[in-house]
Short mmCIF file of C-alpha atoms and ligand atoms in Angstrom, two decimals:
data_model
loop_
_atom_site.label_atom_id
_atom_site.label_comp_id
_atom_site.label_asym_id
_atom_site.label_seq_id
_atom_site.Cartn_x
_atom_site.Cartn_y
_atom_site.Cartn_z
CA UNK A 1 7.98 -16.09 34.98
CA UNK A 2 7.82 -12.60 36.03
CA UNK A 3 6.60 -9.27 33.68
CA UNK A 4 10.58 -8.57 33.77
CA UNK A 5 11.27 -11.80 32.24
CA UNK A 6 8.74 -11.68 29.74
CA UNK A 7 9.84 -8.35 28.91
CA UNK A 8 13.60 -9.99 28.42
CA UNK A 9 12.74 -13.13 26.51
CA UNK A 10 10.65 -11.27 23.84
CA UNK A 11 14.03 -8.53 23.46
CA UNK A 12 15.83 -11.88 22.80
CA UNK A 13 13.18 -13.50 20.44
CA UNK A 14 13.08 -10.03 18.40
CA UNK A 15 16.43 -9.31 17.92
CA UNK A 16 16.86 -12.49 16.84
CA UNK A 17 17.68 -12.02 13.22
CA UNK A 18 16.40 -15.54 12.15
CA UNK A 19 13.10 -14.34 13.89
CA UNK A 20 10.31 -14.90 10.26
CA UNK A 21 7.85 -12.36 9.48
CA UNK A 22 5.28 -15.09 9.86
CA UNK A 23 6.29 -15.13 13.39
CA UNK A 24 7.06 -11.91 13.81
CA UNK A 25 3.44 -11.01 13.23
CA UNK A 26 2.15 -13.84 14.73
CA UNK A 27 3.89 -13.02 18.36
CA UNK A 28 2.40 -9.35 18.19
CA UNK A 29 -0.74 -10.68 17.60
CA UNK A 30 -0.24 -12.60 20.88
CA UNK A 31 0.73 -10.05 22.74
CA UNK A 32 -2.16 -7.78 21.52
CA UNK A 33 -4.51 -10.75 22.71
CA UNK A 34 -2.68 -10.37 25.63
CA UNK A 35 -2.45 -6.62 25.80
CA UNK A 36 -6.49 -7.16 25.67
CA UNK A 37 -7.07 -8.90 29.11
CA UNK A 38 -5.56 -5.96 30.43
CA UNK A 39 -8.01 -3.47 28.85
CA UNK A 40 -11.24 -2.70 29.91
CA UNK A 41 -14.06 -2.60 27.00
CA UNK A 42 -15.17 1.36 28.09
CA UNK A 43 -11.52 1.66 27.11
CA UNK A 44 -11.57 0.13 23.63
CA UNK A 45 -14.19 2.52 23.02
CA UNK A 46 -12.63 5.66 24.39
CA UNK A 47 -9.64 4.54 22.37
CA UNK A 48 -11.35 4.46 19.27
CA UNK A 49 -13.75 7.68 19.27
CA UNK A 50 -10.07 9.72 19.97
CA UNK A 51 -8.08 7.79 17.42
CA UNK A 52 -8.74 10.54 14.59
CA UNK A 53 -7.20 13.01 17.26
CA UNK A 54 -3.95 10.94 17.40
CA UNK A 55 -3.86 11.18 13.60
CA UNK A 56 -4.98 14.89 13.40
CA UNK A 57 -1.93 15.55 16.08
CA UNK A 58 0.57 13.45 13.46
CA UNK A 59 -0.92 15.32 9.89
CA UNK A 60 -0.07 19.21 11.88
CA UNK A 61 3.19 17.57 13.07
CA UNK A 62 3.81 16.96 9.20
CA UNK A 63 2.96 20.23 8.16
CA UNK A 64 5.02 21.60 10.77
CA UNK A 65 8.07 19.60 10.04
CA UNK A 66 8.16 18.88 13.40
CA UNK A 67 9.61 14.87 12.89
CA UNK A 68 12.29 16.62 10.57
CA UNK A 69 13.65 19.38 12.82
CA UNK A 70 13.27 16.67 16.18
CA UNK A 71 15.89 13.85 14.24
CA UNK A 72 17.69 16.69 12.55
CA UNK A 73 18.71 18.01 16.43
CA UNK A 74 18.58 14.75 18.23
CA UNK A 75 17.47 16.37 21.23
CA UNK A 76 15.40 19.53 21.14
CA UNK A 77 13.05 21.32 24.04
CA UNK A 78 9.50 23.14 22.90
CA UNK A 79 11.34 26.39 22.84
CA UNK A 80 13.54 25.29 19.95
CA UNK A 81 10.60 23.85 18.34
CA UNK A 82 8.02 27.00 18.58
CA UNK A 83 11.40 29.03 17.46
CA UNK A 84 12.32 26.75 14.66
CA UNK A 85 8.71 26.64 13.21
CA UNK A 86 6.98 29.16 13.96
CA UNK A 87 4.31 27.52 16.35
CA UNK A 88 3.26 28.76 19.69
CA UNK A 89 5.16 26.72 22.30
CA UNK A 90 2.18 25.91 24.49
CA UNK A 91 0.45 24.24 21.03
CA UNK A 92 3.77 22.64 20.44
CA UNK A 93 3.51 21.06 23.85
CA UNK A 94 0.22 19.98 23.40
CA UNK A 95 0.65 18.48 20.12
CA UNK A 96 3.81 16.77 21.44
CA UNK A 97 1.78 15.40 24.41
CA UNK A 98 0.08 13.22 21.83
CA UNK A 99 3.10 12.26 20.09
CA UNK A 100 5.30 11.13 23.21
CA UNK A 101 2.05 9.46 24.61
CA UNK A 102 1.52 7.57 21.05
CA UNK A 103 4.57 6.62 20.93
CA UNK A 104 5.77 8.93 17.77
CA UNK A 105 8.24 10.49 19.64
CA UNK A 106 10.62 9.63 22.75
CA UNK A 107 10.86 12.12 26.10
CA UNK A 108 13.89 13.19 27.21
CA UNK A 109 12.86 15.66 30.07
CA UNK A 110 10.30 18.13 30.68
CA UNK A 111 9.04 19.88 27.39
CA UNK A 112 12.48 17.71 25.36
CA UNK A 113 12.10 15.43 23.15
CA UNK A 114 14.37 13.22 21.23
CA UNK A 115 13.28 11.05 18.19
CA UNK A 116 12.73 7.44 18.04
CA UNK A 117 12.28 4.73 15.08
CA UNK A 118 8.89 5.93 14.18
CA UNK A 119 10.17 9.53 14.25
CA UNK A 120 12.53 8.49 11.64
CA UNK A 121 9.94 6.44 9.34
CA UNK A 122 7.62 9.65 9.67
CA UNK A 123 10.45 12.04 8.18
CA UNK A 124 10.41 9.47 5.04
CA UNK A 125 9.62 10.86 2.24
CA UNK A 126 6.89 7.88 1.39
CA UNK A 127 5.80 8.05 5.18
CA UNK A 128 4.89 11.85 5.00
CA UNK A 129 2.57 10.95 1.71
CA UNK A 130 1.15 8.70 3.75
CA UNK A 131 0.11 10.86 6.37
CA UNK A 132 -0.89 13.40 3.46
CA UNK A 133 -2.70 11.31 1.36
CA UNK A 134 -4.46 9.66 3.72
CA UNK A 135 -5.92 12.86 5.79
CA UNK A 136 -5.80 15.30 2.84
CA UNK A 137 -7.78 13.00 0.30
CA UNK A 138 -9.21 9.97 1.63
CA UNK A 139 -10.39 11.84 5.27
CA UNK A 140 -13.15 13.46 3.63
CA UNK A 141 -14.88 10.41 1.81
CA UNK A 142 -14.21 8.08 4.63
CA UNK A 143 -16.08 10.75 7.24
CA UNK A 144 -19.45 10.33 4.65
CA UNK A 145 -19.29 7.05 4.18
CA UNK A 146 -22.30 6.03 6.74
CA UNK A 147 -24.41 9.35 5.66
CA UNK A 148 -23.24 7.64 1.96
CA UNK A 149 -24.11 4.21 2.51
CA UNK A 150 -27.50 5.57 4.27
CA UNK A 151 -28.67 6.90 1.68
CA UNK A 152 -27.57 4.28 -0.81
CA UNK A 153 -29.84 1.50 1.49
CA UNK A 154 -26.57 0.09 2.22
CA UNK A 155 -25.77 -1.05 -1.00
CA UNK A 156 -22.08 -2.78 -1.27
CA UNK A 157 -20.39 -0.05 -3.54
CA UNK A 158 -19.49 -1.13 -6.90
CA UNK A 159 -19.63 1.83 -9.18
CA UNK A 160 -16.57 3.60 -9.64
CA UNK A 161 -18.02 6.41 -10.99
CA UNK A 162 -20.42 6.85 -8.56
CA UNK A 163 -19.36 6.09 -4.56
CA UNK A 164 -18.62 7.70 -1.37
CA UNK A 165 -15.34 9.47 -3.10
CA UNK A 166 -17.73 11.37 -5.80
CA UNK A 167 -20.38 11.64 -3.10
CA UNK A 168 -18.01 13.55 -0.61
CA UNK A 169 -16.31 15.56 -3.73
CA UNK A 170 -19.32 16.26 -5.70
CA UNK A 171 -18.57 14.59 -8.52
CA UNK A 172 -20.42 13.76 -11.80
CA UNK A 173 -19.49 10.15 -13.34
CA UNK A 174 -15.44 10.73 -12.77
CA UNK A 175 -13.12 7.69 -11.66
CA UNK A 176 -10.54 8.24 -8.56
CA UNK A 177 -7.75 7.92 -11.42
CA UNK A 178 -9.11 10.55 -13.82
CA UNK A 179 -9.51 13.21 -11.23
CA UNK A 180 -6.48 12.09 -9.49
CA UNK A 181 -4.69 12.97 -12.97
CA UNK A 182 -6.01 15.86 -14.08
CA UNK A 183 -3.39 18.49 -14.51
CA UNK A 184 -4.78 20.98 -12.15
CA UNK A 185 -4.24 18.57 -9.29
CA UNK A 186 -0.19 18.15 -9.86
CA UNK A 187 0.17 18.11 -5.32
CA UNK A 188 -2.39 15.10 -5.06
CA UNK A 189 -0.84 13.31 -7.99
CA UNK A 190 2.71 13.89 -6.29
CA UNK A 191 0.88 12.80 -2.28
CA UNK A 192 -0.34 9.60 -3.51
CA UNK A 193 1.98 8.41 -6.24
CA UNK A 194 4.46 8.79 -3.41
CA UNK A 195 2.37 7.07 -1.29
CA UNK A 196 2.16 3.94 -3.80
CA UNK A 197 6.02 4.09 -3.56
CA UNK A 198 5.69 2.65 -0.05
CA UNK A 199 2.46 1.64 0.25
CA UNK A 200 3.98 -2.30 1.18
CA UNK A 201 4.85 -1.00 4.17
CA UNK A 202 7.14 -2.96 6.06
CA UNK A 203 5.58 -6.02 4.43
CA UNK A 204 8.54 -8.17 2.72
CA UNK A 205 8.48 -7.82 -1.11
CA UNK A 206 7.39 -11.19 -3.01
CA UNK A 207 10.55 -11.61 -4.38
CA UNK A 208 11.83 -12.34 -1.29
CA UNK A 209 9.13 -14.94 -0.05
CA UNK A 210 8.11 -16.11 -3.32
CA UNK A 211 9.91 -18.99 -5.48
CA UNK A 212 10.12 -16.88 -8.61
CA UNK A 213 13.37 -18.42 -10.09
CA UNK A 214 11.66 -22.18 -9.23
CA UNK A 215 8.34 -20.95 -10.90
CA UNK A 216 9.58 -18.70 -14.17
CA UNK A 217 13.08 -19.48 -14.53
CA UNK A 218 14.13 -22.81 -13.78
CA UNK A 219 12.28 -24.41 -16.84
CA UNK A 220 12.76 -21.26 -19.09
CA UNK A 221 16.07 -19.29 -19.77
CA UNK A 222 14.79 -16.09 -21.43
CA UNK A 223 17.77 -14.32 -24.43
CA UNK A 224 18.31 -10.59 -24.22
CA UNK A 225 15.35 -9.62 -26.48
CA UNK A 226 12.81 -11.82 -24.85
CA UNK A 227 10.64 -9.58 -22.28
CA UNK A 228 10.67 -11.13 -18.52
CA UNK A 229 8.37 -9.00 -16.85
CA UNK A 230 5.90 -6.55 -17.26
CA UNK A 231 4.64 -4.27 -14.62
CA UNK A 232 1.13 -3.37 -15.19
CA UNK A 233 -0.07 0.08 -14.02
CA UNK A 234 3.46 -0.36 -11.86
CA UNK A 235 3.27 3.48 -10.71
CA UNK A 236 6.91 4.98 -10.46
CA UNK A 237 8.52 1.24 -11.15
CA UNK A 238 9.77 0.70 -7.45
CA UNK A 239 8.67 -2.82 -7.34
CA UNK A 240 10.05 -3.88 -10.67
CA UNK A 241 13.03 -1.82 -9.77
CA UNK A 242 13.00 -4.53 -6.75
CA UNK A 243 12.71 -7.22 -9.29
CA UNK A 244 15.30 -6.24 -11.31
CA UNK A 245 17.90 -5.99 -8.99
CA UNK A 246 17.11 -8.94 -7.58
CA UNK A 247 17.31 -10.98 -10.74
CA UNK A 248 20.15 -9.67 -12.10
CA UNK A 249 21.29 -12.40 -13.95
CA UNK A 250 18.02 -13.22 -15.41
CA UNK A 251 18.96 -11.50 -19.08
CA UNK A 252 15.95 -9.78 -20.99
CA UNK A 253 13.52 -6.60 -21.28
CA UNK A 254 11.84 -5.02 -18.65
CA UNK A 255 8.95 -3.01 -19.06
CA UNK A 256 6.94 -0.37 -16.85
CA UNK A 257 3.36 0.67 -17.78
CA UNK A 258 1.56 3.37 -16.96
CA UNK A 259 -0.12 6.52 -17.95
CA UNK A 260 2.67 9.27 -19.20
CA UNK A 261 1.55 11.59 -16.62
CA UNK A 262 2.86 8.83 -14.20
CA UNK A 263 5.82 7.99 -16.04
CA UNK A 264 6.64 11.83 -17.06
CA UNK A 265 6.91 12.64 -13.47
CA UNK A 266 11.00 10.55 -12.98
CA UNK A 267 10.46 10.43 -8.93
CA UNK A 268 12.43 7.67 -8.73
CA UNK A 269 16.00 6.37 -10.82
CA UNK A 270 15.56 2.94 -11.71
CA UNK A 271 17.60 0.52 -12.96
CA UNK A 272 18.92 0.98 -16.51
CA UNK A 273 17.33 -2.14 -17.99
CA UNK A 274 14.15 -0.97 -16.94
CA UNK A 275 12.05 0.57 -20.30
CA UNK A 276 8.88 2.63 -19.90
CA UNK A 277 5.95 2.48 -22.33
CA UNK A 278 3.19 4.62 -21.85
CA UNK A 279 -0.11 2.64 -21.84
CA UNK A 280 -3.92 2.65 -21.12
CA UNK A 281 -5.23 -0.43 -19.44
CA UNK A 282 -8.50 0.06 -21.01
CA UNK A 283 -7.40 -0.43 -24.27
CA UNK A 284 -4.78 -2.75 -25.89
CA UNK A 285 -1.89 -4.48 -24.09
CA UNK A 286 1.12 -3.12 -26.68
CA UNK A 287 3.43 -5.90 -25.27
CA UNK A 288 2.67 -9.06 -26.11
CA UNK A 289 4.57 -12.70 -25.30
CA UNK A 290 6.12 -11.64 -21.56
CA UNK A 291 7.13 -14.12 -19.57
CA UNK A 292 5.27 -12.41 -16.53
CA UNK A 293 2.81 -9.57 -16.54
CA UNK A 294 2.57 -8.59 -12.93
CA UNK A 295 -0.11 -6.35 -11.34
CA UNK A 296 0.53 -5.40 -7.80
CA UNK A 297 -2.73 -3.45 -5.78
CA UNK A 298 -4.36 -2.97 -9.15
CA UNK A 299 -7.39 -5.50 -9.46
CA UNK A 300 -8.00 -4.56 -5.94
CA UNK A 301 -8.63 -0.69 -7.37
CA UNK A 302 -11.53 -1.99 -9.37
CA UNK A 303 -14.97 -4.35 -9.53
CA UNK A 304 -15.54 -7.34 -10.86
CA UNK A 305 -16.41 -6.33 -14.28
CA UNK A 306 -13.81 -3.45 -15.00
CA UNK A 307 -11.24 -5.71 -13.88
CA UNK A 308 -12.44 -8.16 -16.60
CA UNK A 309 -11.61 -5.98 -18.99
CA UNK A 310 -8.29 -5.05 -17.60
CA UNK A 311 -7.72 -8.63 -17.53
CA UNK A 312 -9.33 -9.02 -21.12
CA UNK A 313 -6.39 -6.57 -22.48
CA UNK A 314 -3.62 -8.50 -20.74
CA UNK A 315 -4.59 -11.69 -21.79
CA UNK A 316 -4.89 -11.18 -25.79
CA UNK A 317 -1.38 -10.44 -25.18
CA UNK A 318 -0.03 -13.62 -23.18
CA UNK A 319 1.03 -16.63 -24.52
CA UNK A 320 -0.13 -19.83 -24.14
CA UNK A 321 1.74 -22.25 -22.30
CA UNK A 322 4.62 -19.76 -22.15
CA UNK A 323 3.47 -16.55 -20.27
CA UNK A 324 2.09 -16.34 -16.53
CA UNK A 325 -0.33 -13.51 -14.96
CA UNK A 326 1.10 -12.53 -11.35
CA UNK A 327 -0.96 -10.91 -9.48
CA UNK A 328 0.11 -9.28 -6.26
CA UNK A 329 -3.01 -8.23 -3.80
CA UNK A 330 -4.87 -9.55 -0.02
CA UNK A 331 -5.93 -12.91 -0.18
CA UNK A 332 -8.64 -12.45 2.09
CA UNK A 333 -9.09 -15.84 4.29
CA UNK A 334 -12.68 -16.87 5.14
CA UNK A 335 -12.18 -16.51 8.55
CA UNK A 336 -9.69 -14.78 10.76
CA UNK A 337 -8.89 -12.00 8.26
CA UNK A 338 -6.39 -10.06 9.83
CA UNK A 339 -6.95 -5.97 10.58
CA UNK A 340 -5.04 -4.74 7.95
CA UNK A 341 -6.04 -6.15 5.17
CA UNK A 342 -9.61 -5.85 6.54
CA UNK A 343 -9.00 -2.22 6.48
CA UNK A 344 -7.20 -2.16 3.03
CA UNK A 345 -10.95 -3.46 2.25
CA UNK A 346 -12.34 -0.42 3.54
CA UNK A 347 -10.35 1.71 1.71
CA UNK A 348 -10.94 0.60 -1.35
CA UNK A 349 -14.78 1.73 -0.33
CA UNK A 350 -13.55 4.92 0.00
CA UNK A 351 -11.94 6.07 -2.88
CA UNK A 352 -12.42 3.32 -4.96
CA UNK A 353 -15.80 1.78 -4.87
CA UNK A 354 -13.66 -1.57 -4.99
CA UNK A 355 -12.51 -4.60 -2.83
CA UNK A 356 -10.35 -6.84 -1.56
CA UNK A 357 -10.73 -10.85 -2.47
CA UNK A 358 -11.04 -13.55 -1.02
CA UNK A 359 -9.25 -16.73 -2.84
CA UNK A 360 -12.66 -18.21 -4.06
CA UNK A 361 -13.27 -14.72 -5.54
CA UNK A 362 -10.02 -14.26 -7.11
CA UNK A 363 -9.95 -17.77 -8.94
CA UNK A 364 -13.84 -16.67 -10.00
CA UNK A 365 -12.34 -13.61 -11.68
CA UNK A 366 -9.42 -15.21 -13.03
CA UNK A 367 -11.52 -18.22 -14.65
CA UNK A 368 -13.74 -15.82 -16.02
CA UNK A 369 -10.97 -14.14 -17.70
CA UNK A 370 -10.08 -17.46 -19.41
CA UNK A 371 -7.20 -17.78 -17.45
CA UNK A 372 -6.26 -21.36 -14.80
CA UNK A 373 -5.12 -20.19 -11.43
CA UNK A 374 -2.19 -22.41 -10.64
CA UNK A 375 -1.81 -21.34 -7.17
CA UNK A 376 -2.65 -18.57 -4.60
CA UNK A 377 -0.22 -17.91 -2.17
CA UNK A 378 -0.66 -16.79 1.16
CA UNK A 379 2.12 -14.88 2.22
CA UNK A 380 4.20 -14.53 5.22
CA UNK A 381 2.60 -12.43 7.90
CA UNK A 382 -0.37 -10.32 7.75
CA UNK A 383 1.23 -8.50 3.41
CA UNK A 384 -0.37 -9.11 0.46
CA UNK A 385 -0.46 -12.77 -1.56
CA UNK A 386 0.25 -13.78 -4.88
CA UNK A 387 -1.96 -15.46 -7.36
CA UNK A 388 -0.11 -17.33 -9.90
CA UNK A 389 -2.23 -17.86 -13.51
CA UNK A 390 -1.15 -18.91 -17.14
CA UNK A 391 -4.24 -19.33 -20.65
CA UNK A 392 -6.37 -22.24 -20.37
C1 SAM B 1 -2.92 1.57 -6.48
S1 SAM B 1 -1.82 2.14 -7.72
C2 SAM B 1 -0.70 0.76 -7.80
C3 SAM B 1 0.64 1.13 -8.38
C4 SAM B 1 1.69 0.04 -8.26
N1 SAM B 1 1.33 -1.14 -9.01
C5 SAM B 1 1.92 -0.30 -6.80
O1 SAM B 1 1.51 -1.35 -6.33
O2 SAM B 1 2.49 0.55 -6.10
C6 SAM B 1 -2.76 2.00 -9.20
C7 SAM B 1 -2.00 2.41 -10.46
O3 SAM B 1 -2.88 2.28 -11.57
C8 SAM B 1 -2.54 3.32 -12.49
N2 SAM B 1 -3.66 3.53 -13.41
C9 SAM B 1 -4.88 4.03 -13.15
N3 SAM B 1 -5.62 4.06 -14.27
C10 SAM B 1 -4.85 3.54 -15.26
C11 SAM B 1 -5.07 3.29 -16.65
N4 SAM B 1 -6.23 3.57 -17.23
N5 SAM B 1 -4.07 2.73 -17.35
C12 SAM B 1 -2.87 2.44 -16.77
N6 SAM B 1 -2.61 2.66 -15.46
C13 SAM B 1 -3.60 3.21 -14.72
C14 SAM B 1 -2.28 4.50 -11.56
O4 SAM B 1 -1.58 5.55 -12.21
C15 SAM B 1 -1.50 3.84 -10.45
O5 SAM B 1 -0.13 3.85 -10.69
#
């Protein structure tokens, strides 16, 4: 088989619209193992010491609004672009150099450019905050982390009051959240709440891998005042928004928790049966008998012992033999752990002094918590898993 045919069978393969994520990820794997016999190690390397260049290039693109004005025109030349925004056209070139090259945006000629798929995902709304959250607040605690972790004796960092984030921001004793929330800081609240929004990524949500009606519903048919699902620290409510609409016959109460800063801020229109009710996950869970309290990228925002208390809070309120704990997070395998949730892991250094879990850790927590893990699920692809628990 020729490059061309190769080239022609894997157009097939991925357009095929039966094509699983499981496989979908597993193939580009393949082909990046493949990619990799073509690539020489002094090129790994180069690739890697200029990769904060290629991101640098994307976060003044941002600013710029160059992504917007390129799909807004469908075809545009530098000129346009410098006259449009503002920016020198020989800069705009040579940012543009890095975006063609990178793939970011398509050339259509000398100095034109037309936009592609990324292009489009980049003028998202929840794709900017990525760019913006991730250069504008994490940037500067990830750059400190080895002078950090130096001078720590390479501790692992468990202290959320005290890692690389309030190393690199000079803070004394204060959380991620707290100074993410304070009032003075209404632009980095807006950056990463946004962020949360899409922070799955192209990752399918659970309720379309997972056998939620088989597991919660099948046994139990919950009555209009009984509450299905809570949504623990669920940010603006887009994944039990998800839920909801995706369980619409499923009759009962809905309910999204978080602080009232978070749930002030109405980014998003959800669903009318979703209710909101402020609440503190360090003190008492004010719902109590759910059918499911879900936590999605929550435990993984915290160590071992704060998350113990979290989980202390949610369980007073369960009930036995009725309610489930559903956690949504990487299920870290022992081996083979693939990139992205490896670098999830990192970030969680970063701003978080946290981790991701492995499954042995997860049903160590869990058990701790007085809770039975009845099953960890791997999902499909390289997303995030869900752990399944119920009381002892
Ligand atoms: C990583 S985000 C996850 C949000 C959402 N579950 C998701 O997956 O997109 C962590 C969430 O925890 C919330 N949070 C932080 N501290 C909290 C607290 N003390 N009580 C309740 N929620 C809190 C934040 O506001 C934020 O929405």
């Amino acid at each position: 088989m020729d490059i061309e045919e190769i080239f022609q069978s894997l157009s097939v393969l991925v357009a095929d619209p039966n094509l699983s994520e499981g496989k979908r990820v597993e193939l580009l794997d393949r082909i990046k193992k493949l990619a990799a016999v073509l690539e020489r190690p002094e090129d790994v390397l180069t690739k890697l010491a200029f990769s904060p260049s290629q991101f640098m290039t994307a976060r003044v693109a941002t600013e710029l609004k160059l992504f917007d004005v390129i799909v807004r025109q469908g075809k545009v030349n530098s000129e346009e672009l410098a006259e449009t925004t503002g920016a020198n056209k020989v800069l705009i070139e040579r940012l543009l150099r890095v975006l063609t090259a990178s793939g970011m945006v398509d050339e259509a000629g000398v100095s034109t450019y037309t936009p592609n798929k990324i292009t489009k995902t980049l003028t998202s709304r929840t794709g900017e905050a990525m760019i913006r959250a991730f250069w504008d607040i994490k940037l500067k605690s990830m750059a400190r982390i080895p002078e950090y972790l130096h001078h720590t004796g390479y501790k692992n960092p468990e202290d959320a009051t005290n890692g690389p984030f309030q190393f690199a921001y000079g803070l004394k004793d204060q959380p991620f959240f707290d100074w993410l929330h304070e009032p003075k800081r209404a632009r980095e609240h807006d950056t990463m709440h946004t962020y949360f929004e899409g922070d799955r990524g192209s990752r399918p949500d659970w309720v379309k891998w997972f056998p939620v009606e088989e597991k919660f519903f099948k046994n139990v048919k919950t009555q209009k005042d009984d509450v299905v699902m809570v949504d623990v620290a669920g940010g603006r409510g887009h994944d039990l928004d998800a839920f909801v609409r995706r369980f619409l016959d499923v009759q009962g109460r809905y309910v999204l928790q978080d602080l009232p800063m978070v749930l002030d801020d109405r980014a998003l229109e959800l669903h009318s049966k979703i209710e909101k009710i402020a609440m503190d996950f360090w003190k008492d869970q004010p719902v109590s008998g759910a059918r499911i309290y879900y936590m999605k990228f929550i435990m993984h925002d915290w160590n071992d012992e704060r998350c113990l208390q979290i989980l202390t809070n949610v369980t007073a309120a369960m009930t036995k033999g009725y309610s489930f704990l559903v956690v949504e997070d990487f299920i870290i395998p022992d081996q083979g752990c693939p990139l992205l949730a490896a670098l999830f892991d990192m970030q969680m250094m970063n701003a978080l002094s946290a981790m991701e879990r492995t499954e042995g850790q997860w049903v160590k927590l869990l058990k701790a918590a007085g809770l039975r893990v009845e099953g960890c699920y791997p999902p499909p692809g390289d997303g995030t898993g869900i752990i399944v628990a119920e009381l002892k």
